[in-house]
PDB file of C-alpha atoms in Angstrom:
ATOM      1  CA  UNK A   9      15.853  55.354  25.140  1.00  0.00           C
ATOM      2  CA  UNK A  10      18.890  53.390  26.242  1.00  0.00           C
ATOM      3  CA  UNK A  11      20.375  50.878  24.559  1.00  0.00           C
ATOM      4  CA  UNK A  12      23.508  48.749  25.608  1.00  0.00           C
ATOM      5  CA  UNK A  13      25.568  48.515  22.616  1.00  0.00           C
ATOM      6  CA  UNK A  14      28.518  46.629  23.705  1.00  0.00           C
ATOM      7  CA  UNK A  15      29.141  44.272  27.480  1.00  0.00           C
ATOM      8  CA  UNK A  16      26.349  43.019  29.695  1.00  0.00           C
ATOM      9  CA  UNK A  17      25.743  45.014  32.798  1.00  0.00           C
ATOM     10  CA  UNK A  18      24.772  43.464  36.008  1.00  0.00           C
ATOM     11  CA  UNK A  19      20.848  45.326  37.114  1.00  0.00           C
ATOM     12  CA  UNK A  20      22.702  47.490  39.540  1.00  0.00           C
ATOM     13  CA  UNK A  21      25.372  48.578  36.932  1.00  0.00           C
ATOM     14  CA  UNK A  22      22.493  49.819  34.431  1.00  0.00           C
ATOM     15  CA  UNK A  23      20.497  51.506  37.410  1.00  0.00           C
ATOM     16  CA  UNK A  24      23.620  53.194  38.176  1.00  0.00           C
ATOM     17  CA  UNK A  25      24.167  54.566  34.962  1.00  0.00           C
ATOM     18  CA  UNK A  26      20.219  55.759  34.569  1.00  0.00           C
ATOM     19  CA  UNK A  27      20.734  57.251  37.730  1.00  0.00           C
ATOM     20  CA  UNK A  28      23.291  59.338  36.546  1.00  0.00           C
ATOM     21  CA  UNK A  29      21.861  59.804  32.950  1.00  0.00           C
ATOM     22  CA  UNK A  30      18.813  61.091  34.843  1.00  0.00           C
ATOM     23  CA  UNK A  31      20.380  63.432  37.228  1.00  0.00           C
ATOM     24  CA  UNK A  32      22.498  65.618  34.334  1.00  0.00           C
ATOM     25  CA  UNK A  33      18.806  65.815  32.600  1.00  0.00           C
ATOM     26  CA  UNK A  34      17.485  66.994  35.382  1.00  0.00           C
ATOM     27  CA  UNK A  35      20.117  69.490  36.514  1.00  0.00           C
ATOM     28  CA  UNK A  36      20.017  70.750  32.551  1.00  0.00           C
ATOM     29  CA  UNK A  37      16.325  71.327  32.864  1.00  0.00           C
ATOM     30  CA  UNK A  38      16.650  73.313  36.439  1.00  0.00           C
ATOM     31  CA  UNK A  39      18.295  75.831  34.598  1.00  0.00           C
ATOM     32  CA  UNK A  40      15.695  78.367  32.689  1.00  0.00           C
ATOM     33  CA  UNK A  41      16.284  79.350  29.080  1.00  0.00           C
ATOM     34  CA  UNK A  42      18.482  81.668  28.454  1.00  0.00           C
ATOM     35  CA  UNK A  43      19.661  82.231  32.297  1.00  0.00           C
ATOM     36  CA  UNK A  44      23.690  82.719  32.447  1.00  0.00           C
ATOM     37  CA  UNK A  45      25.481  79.636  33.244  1.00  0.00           C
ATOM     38  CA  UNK A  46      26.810  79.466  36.690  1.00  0.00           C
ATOM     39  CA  UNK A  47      29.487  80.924  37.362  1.00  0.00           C
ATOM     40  CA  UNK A  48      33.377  78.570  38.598  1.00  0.00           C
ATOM     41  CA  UNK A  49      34.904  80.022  41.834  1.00  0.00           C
ATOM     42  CA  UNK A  50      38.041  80.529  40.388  1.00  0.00           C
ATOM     43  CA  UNK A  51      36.815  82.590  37.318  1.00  0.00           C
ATOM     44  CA  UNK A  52      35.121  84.864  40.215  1.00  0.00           C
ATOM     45  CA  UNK A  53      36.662  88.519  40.039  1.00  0.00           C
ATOM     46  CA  UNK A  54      35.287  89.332  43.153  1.00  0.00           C
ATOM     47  CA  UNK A  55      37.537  86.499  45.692  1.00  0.00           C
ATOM     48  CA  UNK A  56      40.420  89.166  44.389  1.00  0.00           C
ATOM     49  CA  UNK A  57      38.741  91.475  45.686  1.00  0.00           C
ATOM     50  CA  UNK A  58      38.210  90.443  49.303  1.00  0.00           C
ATOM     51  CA  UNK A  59      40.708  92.619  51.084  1.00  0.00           C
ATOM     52  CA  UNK A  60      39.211  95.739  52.203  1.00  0.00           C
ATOM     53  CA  UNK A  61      40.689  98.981  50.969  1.00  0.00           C
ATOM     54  CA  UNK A  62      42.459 101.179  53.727  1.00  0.00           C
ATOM     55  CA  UNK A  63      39.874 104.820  54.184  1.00  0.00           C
ATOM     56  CA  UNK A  64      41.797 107.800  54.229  1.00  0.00           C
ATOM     57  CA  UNK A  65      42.433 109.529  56.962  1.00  0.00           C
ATOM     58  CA  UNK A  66      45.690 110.942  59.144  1.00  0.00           C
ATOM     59  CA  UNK A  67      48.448 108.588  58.382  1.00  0.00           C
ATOM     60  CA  UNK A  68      46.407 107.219  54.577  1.00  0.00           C
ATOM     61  CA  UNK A  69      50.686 108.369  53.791  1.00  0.00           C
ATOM     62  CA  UNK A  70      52.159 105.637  55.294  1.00  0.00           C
ATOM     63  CA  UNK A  71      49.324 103.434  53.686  1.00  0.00           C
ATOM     64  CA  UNK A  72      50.013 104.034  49.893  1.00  0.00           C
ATOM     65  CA  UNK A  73      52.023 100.549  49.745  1.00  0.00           C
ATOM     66  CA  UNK A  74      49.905  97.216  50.092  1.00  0.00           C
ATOM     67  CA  UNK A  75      52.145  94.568  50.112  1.00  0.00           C
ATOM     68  CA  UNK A  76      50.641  91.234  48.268  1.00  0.00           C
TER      69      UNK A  76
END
């Protein structure tokens, strides 16, 4: 239940704020019990790891230094 405690909201103000009341409740329940929580891209440890590492081969010497 809903209940306005304090203004008076116009019909379309309320139905915007069910909307959006309804939305999070359903994105909550998407989720299954117990599943991780998804993941931020900038807590991702694997966008530092995007460059590919140089193989070895003939000149891997002149490779040892990988400038950032």
């Amino acid at each position: 239940m809903i209940k306005v405690v304090r203004g008076n909201p116009t019909p379309e103000e309320l139905a915007a704020a069910l909307a959006v009341v309804r939305a999070r409740a359903a994105a909550a329940s998407a989720v299954p019990p117990g599943a991780p929580a998804p993941r931020d891209a900038w807590s991702d440890p694997s966008r530092l790891a995007a460059r590919s590492v140089p193989s070895p081969g003939p000149a891997s010497w002149a490779r040892t230094y990988w400038p950032g």
